[in-house]
Coordinates of C-alpha atoms and ligand atoms in Angstrom, one line a residue:
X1 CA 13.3 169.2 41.0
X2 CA 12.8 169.8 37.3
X3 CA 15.6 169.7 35.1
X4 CA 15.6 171.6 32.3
X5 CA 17.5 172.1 28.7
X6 CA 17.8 175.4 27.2
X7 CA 18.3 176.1 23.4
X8 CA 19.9 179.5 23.1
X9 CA 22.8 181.8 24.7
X10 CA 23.3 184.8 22.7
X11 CA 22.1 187.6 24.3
X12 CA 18.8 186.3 26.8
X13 CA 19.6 183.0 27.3
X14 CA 22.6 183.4 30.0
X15 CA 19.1 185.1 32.1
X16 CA 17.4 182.4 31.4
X17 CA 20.1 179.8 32.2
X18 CA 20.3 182.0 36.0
X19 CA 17.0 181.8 36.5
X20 CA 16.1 178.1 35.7
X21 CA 19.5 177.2 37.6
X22 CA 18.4 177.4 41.7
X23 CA 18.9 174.7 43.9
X24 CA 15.9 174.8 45.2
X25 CA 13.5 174.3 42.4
X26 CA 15.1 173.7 39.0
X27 CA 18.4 172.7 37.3
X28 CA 19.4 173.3 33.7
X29 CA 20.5 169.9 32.9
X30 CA 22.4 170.9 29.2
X31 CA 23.0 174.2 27.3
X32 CA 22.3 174.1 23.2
X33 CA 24.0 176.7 20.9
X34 CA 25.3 175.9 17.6
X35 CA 27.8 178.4 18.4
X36 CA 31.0 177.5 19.8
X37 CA 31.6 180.7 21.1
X38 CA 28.4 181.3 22.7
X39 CA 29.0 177.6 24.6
X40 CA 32.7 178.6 25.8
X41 CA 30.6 181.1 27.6
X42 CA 28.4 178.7 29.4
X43 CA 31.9 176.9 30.6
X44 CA 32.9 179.8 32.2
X45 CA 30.3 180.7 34.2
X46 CA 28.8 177.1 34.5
X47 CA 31.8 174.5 34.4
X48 CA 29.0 171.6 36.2
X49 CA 26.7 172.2 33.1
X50 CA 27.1 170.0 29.8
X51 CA 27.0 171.7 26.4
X52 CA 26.3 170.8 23.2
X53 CA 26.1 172.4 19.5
X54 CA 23.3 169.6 19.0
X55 CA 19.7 170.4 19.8
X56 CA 18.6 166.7 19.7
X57 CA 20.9 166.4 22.6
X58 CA 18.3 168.3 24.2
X59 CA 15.2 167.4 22.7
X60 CA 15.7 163.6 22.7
X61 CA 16.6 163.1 26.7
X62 CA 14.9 160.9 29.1
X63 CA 16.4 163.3 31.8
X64 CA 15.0 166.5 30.4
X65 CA 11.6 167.4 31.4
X66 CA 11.4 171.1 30.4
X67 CA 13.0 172.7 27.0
X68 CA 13.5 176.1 27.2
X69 CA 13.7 178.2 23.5
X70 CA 15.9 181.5 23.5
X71 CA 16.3 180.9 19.8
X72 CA 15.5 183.7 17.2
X73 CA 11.7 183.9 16.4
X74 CA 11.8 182.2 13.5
X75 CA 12.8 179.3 14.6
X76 CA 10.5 178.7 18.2
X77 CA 7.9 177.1 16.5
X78 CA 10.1 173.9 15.0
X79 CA 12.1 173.8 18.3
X80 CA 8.7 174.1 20.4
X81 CA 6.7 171.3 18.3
X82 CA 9.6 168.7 18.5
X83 CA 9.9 169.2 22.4
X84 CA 6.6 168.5 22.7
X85 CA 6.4 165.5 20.3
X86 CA 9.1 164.5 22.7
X87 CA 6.9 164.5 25.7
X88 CA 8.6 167.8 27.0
X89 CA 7.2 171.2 28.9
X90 CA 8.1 174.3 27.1
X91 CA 9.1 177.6 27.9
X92 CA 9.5 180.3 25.0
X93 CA 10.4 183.5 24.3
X94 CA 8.0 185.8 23.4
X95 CA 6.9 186.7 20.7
X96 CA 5.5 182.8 20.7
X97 CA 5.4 182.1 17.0
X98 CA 6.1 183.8 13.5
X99 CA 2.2 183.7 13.0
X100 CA -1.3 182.2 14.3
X101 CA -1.5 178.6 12.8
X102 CA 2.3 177.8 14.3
X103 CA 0.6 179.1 17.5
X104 CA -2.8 177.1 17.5
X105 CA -1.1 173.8 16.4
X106 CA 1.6 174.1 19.5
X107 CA -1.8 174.6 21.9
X108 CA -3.6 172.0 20.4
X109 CA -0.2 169.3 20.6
X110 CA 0.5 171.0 24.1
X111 CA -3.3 169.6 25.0
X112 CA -3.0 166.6 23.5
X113 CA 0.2 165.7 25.3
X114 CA -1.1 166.8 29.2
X115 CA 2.1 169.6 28.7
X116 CA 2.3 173.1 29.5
X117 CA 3.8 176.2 27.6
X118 CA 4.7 179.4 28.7
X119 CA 5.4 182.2 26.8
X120 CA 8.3 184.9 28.6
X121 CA 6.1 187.8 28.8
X122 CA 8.7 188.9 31.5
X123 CA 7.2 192.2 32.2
X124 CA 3.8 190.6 33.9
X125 CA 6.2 189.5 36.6
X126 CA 7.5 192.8 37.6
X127 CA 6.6 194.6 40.4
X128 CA 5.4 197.8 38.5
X129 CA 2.7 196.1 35.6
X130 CA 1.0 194.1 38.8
X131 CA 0.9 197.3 40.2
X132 CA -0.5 198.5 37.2
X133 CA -3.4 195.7 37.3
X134 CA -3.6 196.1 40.5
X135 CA -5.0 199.6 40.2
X136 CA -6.9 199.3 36.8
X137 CA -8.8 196.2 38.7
X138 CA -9.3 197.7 41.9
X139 CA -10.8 200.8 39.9
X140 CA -8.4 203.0 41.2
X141 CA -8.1 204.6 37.8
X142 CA -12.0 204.5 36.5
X143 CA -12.8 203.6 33.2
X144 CA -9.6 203.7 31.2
X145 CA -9.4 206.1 28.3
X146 CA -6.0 205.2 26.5
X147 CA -2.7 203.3 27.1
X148 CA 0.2 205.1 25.1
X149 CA 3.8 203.8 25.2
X150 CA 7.1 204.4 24.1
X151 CA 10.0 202.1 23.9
X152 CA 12.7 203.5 22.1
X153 CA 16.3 203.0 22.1
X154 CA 19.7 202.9 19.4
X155 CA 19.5 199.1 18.6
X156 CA 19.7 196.2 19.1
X157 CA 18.8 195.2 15.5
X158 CA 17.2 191.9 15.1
X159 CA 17.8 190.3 12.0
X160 CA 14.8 188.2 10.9
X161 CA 11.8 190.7 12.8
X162 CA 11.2 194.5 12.6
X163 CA 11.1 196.3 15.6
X164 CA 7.2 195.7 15.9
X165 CA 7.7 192.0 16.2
X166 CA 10.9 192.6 18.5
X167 CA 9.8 195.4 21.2
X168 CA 5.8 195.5 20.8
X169 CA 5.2 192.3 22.5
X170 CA 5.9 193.7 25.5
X171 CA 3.2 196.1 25.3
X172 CA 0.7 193.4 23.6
X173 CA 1.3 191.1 26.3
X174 CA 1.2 194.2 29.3
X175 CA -2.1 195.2 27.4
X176 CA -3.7 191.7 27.2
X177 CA -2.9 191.1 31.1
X178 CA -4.0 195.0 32.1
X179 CA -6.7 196.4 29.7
X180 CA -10.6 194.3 29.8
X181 CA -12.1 193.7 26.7
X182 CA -10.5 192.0 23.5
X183 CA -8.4 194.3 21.3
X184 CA -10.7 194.9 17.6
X185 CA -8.8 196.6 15.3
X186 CA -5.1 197.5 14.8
X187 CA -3.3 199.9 12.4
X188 CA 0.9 200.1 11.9
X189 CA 3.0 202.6 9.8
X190 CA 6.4 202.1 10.1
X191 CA 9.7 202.3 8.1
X192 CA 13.2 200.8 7.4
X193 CA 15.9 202.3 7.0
X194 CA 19.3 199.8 7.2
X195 CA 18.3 196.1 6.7
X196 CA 14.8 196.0 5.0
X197 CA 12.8 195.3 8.0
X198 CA 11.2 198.3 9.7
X199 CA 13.5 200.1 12.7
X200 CA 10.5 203.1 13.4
X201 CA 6.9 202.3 13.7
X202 CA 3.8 203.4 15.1
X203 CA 0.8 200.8 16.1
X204 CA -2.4 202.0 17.4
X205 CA -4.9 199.2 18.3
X206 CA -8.9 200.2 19.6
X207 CA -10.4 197.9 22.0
X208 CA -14.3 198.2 23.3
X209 CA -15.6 201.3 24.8
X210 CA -13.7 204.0 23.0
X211 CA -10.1 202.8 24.6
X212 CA -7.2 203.2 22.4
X213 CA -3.7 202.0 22.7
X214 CA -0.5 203.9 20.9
X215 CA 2.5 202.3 21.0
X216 CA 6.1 203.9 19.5
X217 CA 8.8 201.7 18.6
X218 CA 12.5 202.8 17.6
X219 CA 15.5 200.9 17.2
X220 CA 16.9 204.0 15.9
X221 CA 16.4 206.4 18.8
X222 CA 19.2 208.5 20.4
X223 CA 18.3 207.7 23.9
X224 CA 16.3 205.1 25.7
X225 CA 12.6 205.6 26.7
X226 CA 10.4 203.5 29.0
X227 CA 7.5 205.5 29.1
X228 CA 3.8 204.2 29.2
X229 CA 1.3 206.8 30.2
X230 CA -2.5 205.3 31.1
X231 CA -5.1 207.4 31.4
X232 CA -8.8 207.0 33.4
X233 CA -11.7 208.6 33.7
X234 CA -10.7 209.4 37.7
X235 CA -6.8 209.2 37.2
X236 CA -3.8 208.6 35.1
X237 CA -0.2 207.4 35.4
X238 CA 3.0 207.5 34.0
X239 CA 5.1 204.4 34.3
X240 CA 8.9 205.4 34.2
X241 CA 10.1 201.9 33.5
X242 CA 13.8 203.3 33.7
X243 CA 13.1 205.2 36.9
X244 CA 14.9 203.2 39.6
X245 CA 12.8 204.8 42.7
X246 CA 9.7 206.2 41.6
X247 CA 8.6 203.8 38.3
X248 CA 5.0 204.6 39.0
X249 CA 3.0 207.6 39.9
X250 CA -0.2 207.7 40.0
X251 CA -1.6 211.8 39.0
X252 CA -5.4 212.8 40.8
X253 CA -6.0 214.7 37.4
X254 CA -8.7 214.3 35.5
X255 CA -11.3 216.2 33.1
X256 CA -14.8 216.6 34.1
X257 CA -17.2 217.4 31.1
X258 CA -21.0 218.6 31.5
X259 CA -23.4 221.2 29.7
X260 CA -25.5 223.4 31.3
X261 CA -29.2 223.0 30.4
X262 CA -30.5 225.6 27.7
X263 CA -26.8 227.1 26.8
X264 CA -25.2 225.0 24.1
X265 CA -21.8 224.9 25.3
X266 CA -19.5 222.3 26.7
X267 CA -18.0 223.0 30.5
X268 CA -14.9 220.8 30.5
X269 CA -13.5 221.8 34.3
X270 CA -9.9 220.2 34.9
X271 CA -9.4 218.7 38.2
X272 CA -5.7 218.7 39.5
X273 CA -5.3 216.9 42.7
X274 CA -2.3 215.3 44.4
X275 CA 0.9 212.8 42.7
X276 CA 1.7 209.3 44.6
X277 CA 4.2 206.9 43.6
X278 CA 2.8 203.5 44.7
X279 CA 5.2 201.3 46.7
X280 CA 6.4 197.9 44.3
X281 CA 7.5 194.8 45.1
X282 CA 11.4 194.7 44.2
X283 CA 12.1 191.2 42.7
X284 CA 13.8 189.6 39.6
X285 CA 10.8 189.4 37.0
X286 CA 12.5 186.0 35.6
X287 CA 12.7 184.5 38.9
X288 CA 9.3 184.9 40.0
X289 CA 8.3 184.0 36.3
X290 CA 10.0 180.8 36.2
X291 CA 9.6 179.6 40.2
X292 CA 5.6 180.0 38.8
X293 CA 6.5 177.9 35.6
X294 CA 7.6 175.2 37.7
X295 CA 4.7 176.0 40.5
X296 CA 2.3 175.5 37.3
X297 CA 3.8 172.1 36.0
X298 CA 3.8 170.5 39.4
X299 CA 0.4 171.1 39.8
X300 CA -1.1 170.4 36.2
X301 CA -2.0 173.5 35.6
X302 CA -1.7 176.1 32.5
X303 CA 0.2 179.5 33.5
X304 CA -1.8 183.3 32.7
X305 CA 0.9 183.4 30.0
X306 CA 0.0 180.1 28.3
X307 CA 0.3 179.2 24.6
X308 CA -3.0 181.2 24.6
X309 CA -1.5 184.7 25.8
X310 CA 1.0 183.9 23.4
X311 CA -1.5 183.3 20.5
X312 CA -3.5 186.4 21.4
X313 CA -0.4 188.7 20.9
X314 CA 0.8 186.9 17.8
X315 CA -2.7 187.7 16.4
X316 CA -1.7 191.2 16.9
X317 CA 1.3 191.1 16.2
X318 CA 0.0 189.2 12.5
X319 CA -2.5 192.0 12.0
X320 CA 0.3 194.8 12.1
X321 CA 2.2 193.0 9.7
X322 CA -0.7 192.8 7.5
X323 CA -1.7 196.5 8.5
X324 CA 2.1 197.7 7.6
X325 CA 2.0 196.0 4.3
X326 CA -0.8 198.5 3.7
X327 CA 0.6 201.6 4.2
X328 CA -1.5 202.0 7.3
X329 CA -4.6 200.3 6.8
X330 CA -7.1 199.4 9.6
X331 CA -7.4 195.7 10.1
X332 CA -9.9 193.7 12.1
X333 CA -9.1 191.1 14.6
Ligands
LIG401 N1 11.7 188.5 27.3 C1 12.5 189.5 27.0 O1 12.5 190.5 27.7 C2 13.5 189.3 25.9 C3 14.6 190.1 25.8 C4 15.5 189.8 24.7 C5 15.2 188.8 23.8 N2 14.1 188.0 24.0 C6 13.8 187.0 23.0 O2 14.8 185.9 23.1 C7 15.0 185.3 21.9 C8 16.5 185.3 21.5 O3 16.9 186.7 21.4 P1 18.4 187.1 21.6 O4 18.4 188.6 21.6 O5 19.0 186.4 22.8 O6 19.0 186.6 20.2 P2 20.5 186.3 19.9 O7 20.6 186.2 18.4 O8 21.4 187.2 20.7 O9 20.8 184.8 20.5 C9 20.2 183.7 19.9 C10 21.1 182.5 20.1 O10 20.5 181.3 19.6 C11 21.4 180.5 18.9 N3 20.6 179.7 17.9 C12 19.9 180.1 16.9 N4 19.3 179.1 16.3 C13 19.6 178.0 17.0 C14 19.3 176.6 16.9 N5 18.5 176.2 15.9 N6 19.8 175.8 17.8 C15 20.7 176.2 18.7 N7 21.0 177.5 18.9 C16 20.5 178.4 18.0 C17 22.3 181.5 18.2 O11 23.6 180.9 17.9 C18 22.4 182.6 19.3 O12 23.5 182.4 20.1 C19 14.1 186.1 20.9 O13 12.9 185.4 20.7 C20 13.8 187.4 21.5 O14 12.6 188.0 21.2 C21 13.3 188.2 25.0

């Protein structure tokens, strides 16, 4: 039984808090906000659990062995780095780290210590992205051409990321688990409108062997999309994320392309075969997320999303900044 101590209830903690509390594996041992408010909340729904406005509460117990961080992203890295100095796991919110050399120094101290991180890249624990790897390794798609998103919605603002550092690392993270190769080059446009940091943007990133990867971003959209569209050489699918039957389905469509000898024209023929929507396994991404957090501390051993994953989509994440800066730029990984 590992007890843990989470920092942050504002709007993801509480899932946090209900996912780490289960009798059978873990126990959230104290709650930090420095809100009030935000604690009163914990009282109501948790009257067993202690509260506390004081984060050294958390970081400085004997009877805490995992520190969770639901904090705003600019403040993971300080919260992270102490829990470790304090000889605790970690568990953060994605995106990891405000940039690169915050990430690489919580994986070196992590090392040094014998501790393990994980970064909540929730959507690798849901039933419709490990059917998506599922099919990309099993080759059910072929050699992937492109991996093209949208995740759009009317708020919620944050207030010290744009909406590349807020929604994209969902996508980074999906895309580091899914596509093979390591991502090269990335390019962002975007714009703000209301608080300085950009609401809109567009990121396109090129991996090896001609795949490309879109990815749309909105805080300021009229309705909510969920859309990721993947397309192979055999097939392609559309991932309906807000679906509640039919998330996935899989399209027998593809393009074949060959030149007859001595005429100097392309035949592109379309092929157009039958639509399946792939069974998935219905269960709480969180809970399976954090039962394998605890699963990987028992055992000594570091989780697929590690302080590495978390590194690799900072480094993304870092290049965009640098790429928006620039009006559009291309910049190398
Ligand atoms: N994995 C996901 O799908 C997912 C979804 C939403 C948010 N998040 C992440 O969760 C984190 C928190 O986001 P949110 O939307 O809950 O933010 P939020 O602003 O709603 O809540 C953050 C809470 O942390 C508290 N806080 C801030 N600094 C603190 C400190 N130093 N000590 C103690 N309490 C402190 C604030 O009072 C607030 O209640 C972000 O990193 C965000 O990216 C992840």
């Amino acid at each position: 039984m590992l007890n843990v101590g989470v920092i942050g209830y504002g709007y993801w903690g509480p899932n946090i808090v209900r996912n780490f509390h289960r009798p059978d594996r873990s126990n959230v041992s104290m709650v930090c906000d420095k809100s009030a408010d935000m604690l009163r909340r914990v009282a109501q729904t948790y009257p067993s659990i202690p509260t506390t406005t004081n984060v050294d509460d958390i970081l400085t117990s004997t009877k805490i062995d995992v520190v969770a961080v639901v904090t705003p992203v600019w403040t993971h890295y300080e919260l992270a780095k102490r829990a470790l100095q304090n000889g605790k796991h970690v568990f953060v919110e994605k995106p990891f780290t405000s940039n690169t050399t915050q990430a690489e120094e919580l994986i070196e101290l992590a090392a040094r210590k014998n501790l393990r991180i994980m970064v909540d890249h929730t959507f690798l624990f849901t039933g419709a992205v490990r059917k998506i790897r599922q099919l990309v390794e099993e080759g059910t798609l072929g050699n992937l051409y492109y991996y093209d998103s949208t995740r759009v919605n009317l708020g919620l603002f944050q207030h010290d990321v744009n909406v590349i550092w807020d929604l994209a690392p969902h996508d980074l993270s999906i895309m580091d688990h899914v596509l093979k190769g390591s991502p090269e080059a990335v390019v962002a446009t975007g714009q703000g409108h209301l608080n300085g940091h950009e609401d809109v943007a567009f990121m396109t990133i090129y991996y090896p062997e001609k795949v490309i990867a879109h990815i749309n971003v909105n805080w300021l959209s009229p309705v909510k999309v969920r859309t990721t569209l993947i397309g192979g050489e055999k097939r392609m699918l559309v991932w309906n994320d807000l679906d509640p039957d039919e998330k996935i389905k899989v399209y027998d469509k593809g393009v074949n392309v060959s030149s007859r000898e001595g005429v100097y024209e392309l035949l592109v023929s379309y092929r157009s075969g039958d639509m399946w929507a792939p069974q998935l396994e219905q269960v709480e991404a969180l809970r399976q997320e954090m039962s394998y957090f605890v699963e990987c501390i028992n055992s000594g051993t570091d989780p697929f999303n590690d302080g590495r994953a978390g590194l690799r989509v900072v480094k993304m994440l870092e290049a965009a900044s640098e790429s928006l800066s620039k009006k559009g730029a291309l910049v190398y990984l």
